[in-house]
């Protein structure tokens, strides 16, 4: 898959950056002429991954969240969200719907939302090193034009 | 993000507006809970008409309110959910806990 465009950024894992991060990625995605629903799906999935970095990865400190997004032919967006936080012991278990390691009001649905709102998601994690979530979404070509 | 509370008899309605995420959820929760504690409603209505974005933190918010209300036998209704918010509510199976109005 040929990469036609790319952007990267690093931002502090502060909850006030959640809305900024999803706005950046969704603004970049508009180059593929997505529908409002597709934009909203992307925003939601990014919000989930970024929130996980803040709430889980860096729960005992502060660190950077690294976001890279690429546009791929034909009309696909790839989004990578990486942290250097605590990592995940058992990724398969973490991805089960309703599974959460934090009490209070986490729904345990972050990964379920990423899986259902994006076309494909893969998670790589090493305990003590960090986690990378990579998500793909194919954008429908509404007007048959090129991005 | 803001919450406006309306109390009519035994019904508390919370009109939510703006974006609901992990950053904003705490303040929303505190607003709703203080109105519920004060008024002891038999029905809490969460109005999502002016909510422009919601991730799974919003689901946590809804489930948490449901659990609190269930202790006193009170009900939870949801109204005004957009297509996108409805998609999220459905994924979480919220219709089993709360009546979703206007669908
Ligand atoms: N970036 C991350 N770093 C460390 N742990 C994570 C990360 N993302 C997710 N997790 C783990 O996976 C679990 C499930 O995540 P998720 O489905 O988003 O639910 P929630 O955030 O509501 O707990 C979390 O409770 C946490 O234990
Ligand atoms: Mg999460």
Tab-separated table of C-alpha atoms and ligand atoms in Angstrom:
chain	number	residue	atom	x	y	z
A	1	UNK	CA	0.000	0.000	0.000
A	2	UNK	CA	1.518	3.276	-1.131
A	3	UNK	CA	1.670	6.086	1.424
A	4	UNK	CA	0.457	9.351	-0.112
A	5	UNK	CA	0.576	11.599	2.957
A	6	UNK	CA	1.687	11.477	6.560
A	7	UNK	CA	1.718	13.485	9.764
A	8	UNK	CA	3.243	12.834	13.180
A	9	UNK	CA	2.966	14.503	16.528
A	10	UNK	CA	3.899	14.015	20.146
A	11	UNK	CA	1.799	15.403	22.959
A	12	UNK	CA	1.713	15.196	26.734
A	13	UNK	CA	-0.576	12.584	28.216
A	14	UNK	CA	-2.934	15.140	29.755
A	15	UNK	CA	-6.688	14.643	29.615
A	16	UNK	CA	-7.106	18.171	28.278
A	17	UNK	CA	-5.342	16.923	25.103
A	18	UNK	CA	-7.965	14.258	24.337
A	19	UNK	CA	-10.162	16.558	22.282
A	20	UNK	CA	-7.142	18.198	20.595
A	21	UNK	CA	-5.731	14.812	19.522
A	22	UNK	CA	-8.945	13.518	17.970
A	23	UNK	CA	-9.554	16.861	16.251
A	24	UNK	CA	-6.063	16.746	14.658
A	25	UNK	CA	-6.451	13.245	13.245
A	26	UNK	CA	-9.974	13.853	11.998
A	27	UNK	CA	-8.893	17.111	10.321
A	28	UNK	CA	-6.105	15.210	8.541
A	29	UNK	CA	-8.605	12.524	7.481
A	30	UNK	CA	-10.819	15.082	5.743
A	31	UNK	CA	-8.348	14.937	2.826
A	32	UNK	CA	-9.945	11.592	1.949
A	33	UNK	CA	-13.384	13.231	1.753
A	34	UNK	CA	-15.011	11.036	4.408
A	35	UNK	CA	-18.675	11.090	5.349
A	36	UNK	CA	-19.702	12.670	8.645
A	37	UNK	CA	-20.170	9.182	10.047
A	38	UNK	CA	-16.671	8.115	9.015
A	39	UNK	CA	-15.184	11.242	10.597
A	40	UNK	CA	-17.080	10.600	13.768
A	41	UNK	CA	-15.916	6.947	13.838
A	42	UNK	CA	-12.291	8.058	13.481
A	43	UNK	CA	-12.668	10.710	16.195
A	44	UNK	CA	-14.163	8.186	18.573
A	45	UNK	CA	-11.524	5.502	17.948
A	46	UNK	CA	-8.683	8.027	18.390
A	47	UNK	CA	-10.282	9.304	21.571
A	48	UNK	CA	-10.368	5.754	22.966
A	49	UNK	CA	-6.722	5.014	22.184
A	50	UNK	CA	-5.483	8.376	23.469
A	51	UNK	CA	-7.552	8.115	26.649
A	52	UNK	CA	-6.049	4.671	27.296
A	53	UNK	CA	-2.546	6.171	27.169
A	54	UNK	CA	-3.581	8.779	29.742
A	55	UNK	CA	-5.669	6.603	32.067
A	56	UNK	CA	-3.727	3.326	31.866
A	57	UNK	CA	-0.269	3.604	30.280
A	58	UNK	CA	0.855	6.621	32.299
A	59	UNK	CA	-1.355	6.060	35.351
A	60	UNK	CA	1.637	6.520	37.641
A	61	UNK	CA	3.269	9.482	35.951
A	62	UNK	CA	3.403	11.684	32.871
A	63	UNK	CA	4.751	10.880	29.435
A	64	UNK	CA	4.318	11.463	25.721
A	65	UNK	CA	1.702	10.101	23.379
A	66	UNK	CA	2.998	9.656	19.807
A	67	UNK	CA	0.485	9.810	17.005
A	68	UNK	CA	1.285	9.076	13.367
A	69	UNK	CA	-1.330	9.036	10.670
A	70	UNK	CA	-0.871	8.059	7.040
A	71	UNK	CA	-3.081	8.130	3.998
A	72	UNK	CA	-2.678	4.979	1.924
A	73	UNK	CA	-3.884	4.085	-1.528
A	74	UNK	CA	-6.715	3.388	-2.150
A	75	UNK	CA	-8.434	5.780	0.275
A	76	UNK	CA	-7.330	4.195	3.532
A	77	UNK	CA	-6.255	5.969	6.701
A	78	UNK	CA	-3.780	4.311	9.063
A	79	UNK	CA	-3.469	5.722	12.576
A	80	UNK	CA	-0.766	4.679	15.016
A	81	UNK	CA	-1.028	5.694	18.665
A	82	UNK	CA	1.946	4.806	20.826
A	83	UNK	CA	2.952	5.273	24.442
A	84	UNK	CA	6.011	4.398	26.497
A	85	UNK	CA	3.935	3.533	29.533
A	86	UNK	CA	3.308	0.419	31.615
A	87	UNK	CA	2.355	-1.889	28.748
A	88	UNK	CA	-0.280	-4.635	28.766
A	89	UNK	CA	0.383	-8.102	30.245
A	90	UNK	CA	-2.337	-9.911	28.312
A	91	UNK	CA	-3.514	-8.064	25.207
A	92	UNK	CA	-6.159	-10.630	24.261
A	93	UNK	CA	-7.775	-10.332	27.689
A	94	UNK	CA	-7.511	-6.518	27.684
A	95	UNK	CA	-9.412	-6.416	24.392
A	96	UNK	CA	-12.398	-8.385	25.681
A	97	UNK	CA	-15.525	-6.222	25.905
A	98	UNK	CA	-16.253	-4.949	29.444
A	99	UNK	CA	-12.759	-5.896	30.670
A	100	UNK	CA	-11.178	-3.076	32.657
A	101	UNK	CA	-8.424	-2.966	35.245
A	102	UNK	CA	-9.586	0.351	36.650
A	103	UNK	CA	-12.508	0.638	39.009
A	104	UNK	CA	-14.783	3.633	39.038
A	105	UNK	CA	-16.496	4.465	35.805
A	106	UNK	CA	-14.450	2.959	32.971
A	107	UNK	CA	-16.836	0.934	30.829
A	108	UNK	CA	-14.162	-1.464	29.562
A	109	UNK	CA	-15.349	-0.805	26.020
A	110	UNK	CA	-12.468	1.185	24.539
A	111	UNK	CA	-11.040	-1.645	22.458
A	112	UNK	CA	-14.530	-2.842	21.497
A	113	UNK	CA	-15.286	0.645	20.152
A	114	UNK	CA	-11.993	0.805	18.219
A	115	UNK	CA	-12.717	-2.623	16.717
A	116	UNK	CA	-16.253	-1.849	15.747
A	117	UNK	CA	-15.729	1.717	14.456
A	118	UNK	CA	-12.544	0.983	12.461
A	119	UNK	CA	-11.927	-1.738	9.855
A	120	UNK	CA	-8.879	-3.278	11.474
A	121	UNK	CA	-6.911	-2.770	14.680
A	122	UNK	CA	-3.724	-4.372	15.925
A	123	UNK	CA	-2.161	-3.951	19.352
A	124	UNK	CA	1.488	-4.518	20.192
A	125	UNK	CA	2.532	-4.202	23.776
A	126	UNK	CA	5.451	-5.031	26.040
A	127	UNK	CA	5.050	-4.792	29.833
A	128	UNK	CA	7.202	-1.974	31.172
A	129	UNK	CA	7.946	-0.667	27.670
A	130	UNK	CA	4.700	0.549	26.205
A	131	UNK	CA	1.901	-0.061	23.754
A	132	UNK	CA	1.222	0.681	20.085
A	133	UNK	CA	-2.300	0.592	18.699
A	134	UNK	CA	-2.562	0.637	14.893
A	135	UNK	CA	-5.933	1.187	13.267
A	136	UNK	CA	-7.084	1.193	9.651
A	137	UNK	CA	-10.196	2.555	8.055
A	138	UNK	CA	-11.202	2.535	4.420
A	139	UNK	CA	-12.983	5.718	3.439
A	140	UNK	CA	-15.819	5.404	0.931
A	141	UNK	CA	-15.247	7.334	-2.295
A	142	UNK	CA	-18.300	9.507	-2.484
A	143	UNK	CA	-17.473	11.366	-5.669
A	144	UNK	CA	-15.032	8.919	-7.250
A	145	UNK	CA	-12.249	11.498	-7.018
A	146	UNK	CA	-8.653	11.063	-5.944
A	147	UNK	CA	-7.402	12.117	-2.518
B	1	UNK	CA	-19.268	21.017	28.054
B	2	UNK	CA	-22.190	21.968	30.255
B	3	UNK	CA	-25.068	20.392	32.162
B	4	UNK	CA	-28.402	22.048	32.763
B	5	UNK	CA	-30.739	20.536	35.306
B	6	UNK	CA	-34.508	20.743	35.279
B	7	UNK	CA	-36.652	19.366	38.115
B	8	UNK	CA	-40.358	18.699	37.565
B	9	UNK	CA	-42.077	16.760	40.326
B	10	UNK	CA	-40.231	13.475	40.708
B	11	UNK	CA	-38.396	13.790	37.403
B	12	UNK	CA	-34.890	15.213	37.055
B	13	UNK	CA	-33.792	16.003	33.503
B	14	UNK	CA	-30.135	16.690	32.752
B	15	UNK	CA	-29.560	18.511	29.461
B	16	UNK	CA	-26.014	17.685	28.396
B	17	UNK	CA	-24.179	19.699	25.789
B	18	UNK	CA	-20.765	19.675	24.148
B	19	UNK	CA	-18.274	16.802	24.124
B	20	UNK	CA	-18.308	13.881	26.555
B	21	UNK	CA	-14.930	12.225	27.044
B	22	UNK	CA	-12.742	11.152	29.963
B	23	UNK	CA	-11.663	14.776	30.484
B	24	UNK	CA	-15.195	16.197	30.771
B	25	UNK	CA	-16.994	13.200	32.319
B	26	UNK	CA	-16.047	13.974	35.923
B	27	UNK	CA	-17.694	17.397	36.009
B	28	UNK	CA	-20.794	16.076	34.244
B	29	UNK	CA	-21.057	13.229	36.743
B	30	UNK	CA	-20.751	15.567	39.723
B	31	UNK	CA	-23.437	17.873	38.337
B	32	UNK	CA	-25.914	15.071	37.731
B	33	UNK	CA	-25.216	13.309	41.021
B	34	UNK	CA	-25.688	16.404	43.128
B	35	UNK	CA	-29.073	17.045	41.471
B	36	UNK	CA	-30.084	13.425	42.068
B	37	UNK	CA	-28.939	13.463	45.693
B	38	UNK	CA	-30.824	16.667	46.326
B	39	UNK	CA	-34.103	15.770	44.590
B	40	UNK	CA	-34.330	11.979	44.959
B	41	UNK	CA	-36.165	11.539	41.629
B	42	UNK	CA	-38.033	8.393	40.586
B	43	UNK	CA	-36.894	9.100	37.006
B	44	UNK	CA	-33.681	10.610	35.660
B	45	UNK	CA	-33.712	11.704	32.011
B	46	UNK	CA	-30.392	12.292	30.259
B	47	UNK	CA	-30.901	14.517	27.229
B	48	UNK	CA	-28.141	14.127	24.600
B	49	UNK	CA	-29.652	16.458	21.996
B	50	UNK	CA	-26.786	18.957	22.197
B	51	UNK	CA	-23.965	16.450	22.668
B	52	UNK	CA	-21.623	16.731	19.693
B	53	UNK	CA	-19.242	13.921	20.625
B	54	UNK	CA	-19.174	10.991	22.996
B	55	UNK	CA	-16.704	8.129	23.493
B	56	UNK	CA	-16.918	5.165	25.892
B	57	UNK	CA	-16.394	7.505	28.843
B	58	UNK	CA	-20.002	8.539	28.186
B	59	UNK	CA	-21.043	4.899	28.429
B	60	UNK	CA	-19.278	4.682	31.796
B	61	UNK	CA	-21.218	7.779	32.825
B	62	UNK	CA	-24.578	6.268	31.815
B	63	UNK	CA	-23.832	2.892	33.456
B	64	UNK	CA	-22.683	4.594	36.657
B	65	UNK	CA	-25.858	6.683	36.880
B	66	UNK	CA	-27.942	3.559	36.211
B	67	UNK	CA	-26.242	1.717	39.087
B	68	UNK	CA	-26.810	4.600	41.494
B	69	UNK	CA	-30.483	4.967	40.560
B	70	UNK	CA	-31.133	1.232	40.774
B	71	UNK	CA	-30.276	1.336	44.504
B	72	UNK	CA	-33.418	3.404	45.143
B	73	UNK	CA	-35.495	1.731	42.440
B	74	UNK	CA	-35.458	4.843	40.239
B	75	UNK	CA	-35.455	4.656	36.441
B	76	UNK	CA	-33.173	6.056	33.778
B	77	UNK	CA	-34.287	7.322	30.360
B	78	UNK	CA	-32.151	8.590	27.498
B	79	UNK	CA	-33.366	11.026	24.911
B	80	UNK	CA	-32.078	13.049	21.960
B	81	UNK	CA	-29.240	10.664	21.003
B	82	UNK	CA	-27.813	11.295	17.514
B	83	UNK	CA	-27.133	8.411	15.107
B	84	UNK	CA	-23.518	8.294	16.272
B	85	UNK	CA	-24.347	8.327	19.983
B	86	UNK	CA	-27.012	5.727	19.395
B	87	UNK	CA	-24.403	3.516	17.739
B	88	UNK	CA	-22.304	3.778	20.903
B	89	UNK	CA	-25.276	3.094	23.225
B	90	UNK	CA	-26.176	0.044	21.162
B	91	UNK	CA	-22.640	-1.352	21.209
B	92	UNK	CA	-22.752	-1.117	25.005
B	93	UNK	CA	-26.209	-2.703	25.287
B	94	UNK	CA	-27.581	0.310	27.160
B	95	UNK	CA	-31.121	-0.390	25.935
B	96	UNK	CA	-31.205	-3.214	28.507
B	97	UNK	CA	-30.651	-0.717	31.339
B	98	UNK	CA	-32.435	2.401	30.182
B	99	UNK	CA	-35.343	3.302	27.956
B	100	UNK	CA	-34.016	5.080	24.879
B	101	UNK	CA	-36.668	7.551	23.776
B	102	UNK	CA	-37.301	8.884	20.306
B	103	UNK	CA	-36.124	5.781	18.437
C	1	LIG	N1	-2.146	2.029	26.373
C	1	LIG	C1	-2.385	1.154	27.379
C	1	LIG	N2	-1.417	0.900	28.311
C	1	LIG	C2	-1.645	0.033	29.327
C	1	LIG	N3	-2.798	-0.655	29.501
C	1	LIG	C3	-3.790	-0.444	28.614
C	1	LIG	C4	-3.641	0.462	27.507
C	1	LIG	N4	-4.781	0.438	26.796
C	1	LIG	C5	-5.600	-0.433	27.404
C	1	LIG	N5	-5.029	-0.978	28.496
C	1	LIG	C6	-5.614	-2.022	29.373
C	1	LIG	O1	-6.706	-2.631	28.697
C	1	LIG	C7	-7.904	-2.516	29.484
C	1	LIG	C8	-9.107	-2.363	28.573
C	1	LIG	O2	-9.061	-1.121	27.868
C	1	LIG	P1	-10.435	-0.502	27.308
C	1	LIG	O3	-11.132	-1.532	26.488
C	1	LIG	O4	-10.122	0.780	26.650
C	1	LIG	O5	-11.315	-0.275	28.619
C	1	LIG	P2	-11.159	0.842	29.776
C	1	LIG	O6	-10.261	1.934	29.282
C	1	LIG	O7	-12.553	1.308	29.998
C	1	LIG	O8	-10.571	0.129	30.960
C	1	LIG	C9	-7.651	-1.352	30.420
C	1	LIG	O9	-8.421	-1.411	31.591
C	1	LIG	C10	-6.150	-1.476	30.691
C	1	LIG	O10	-5.897	-2.452	31.674
C	2	LIG	MG1	-10.329	2.781	27.441
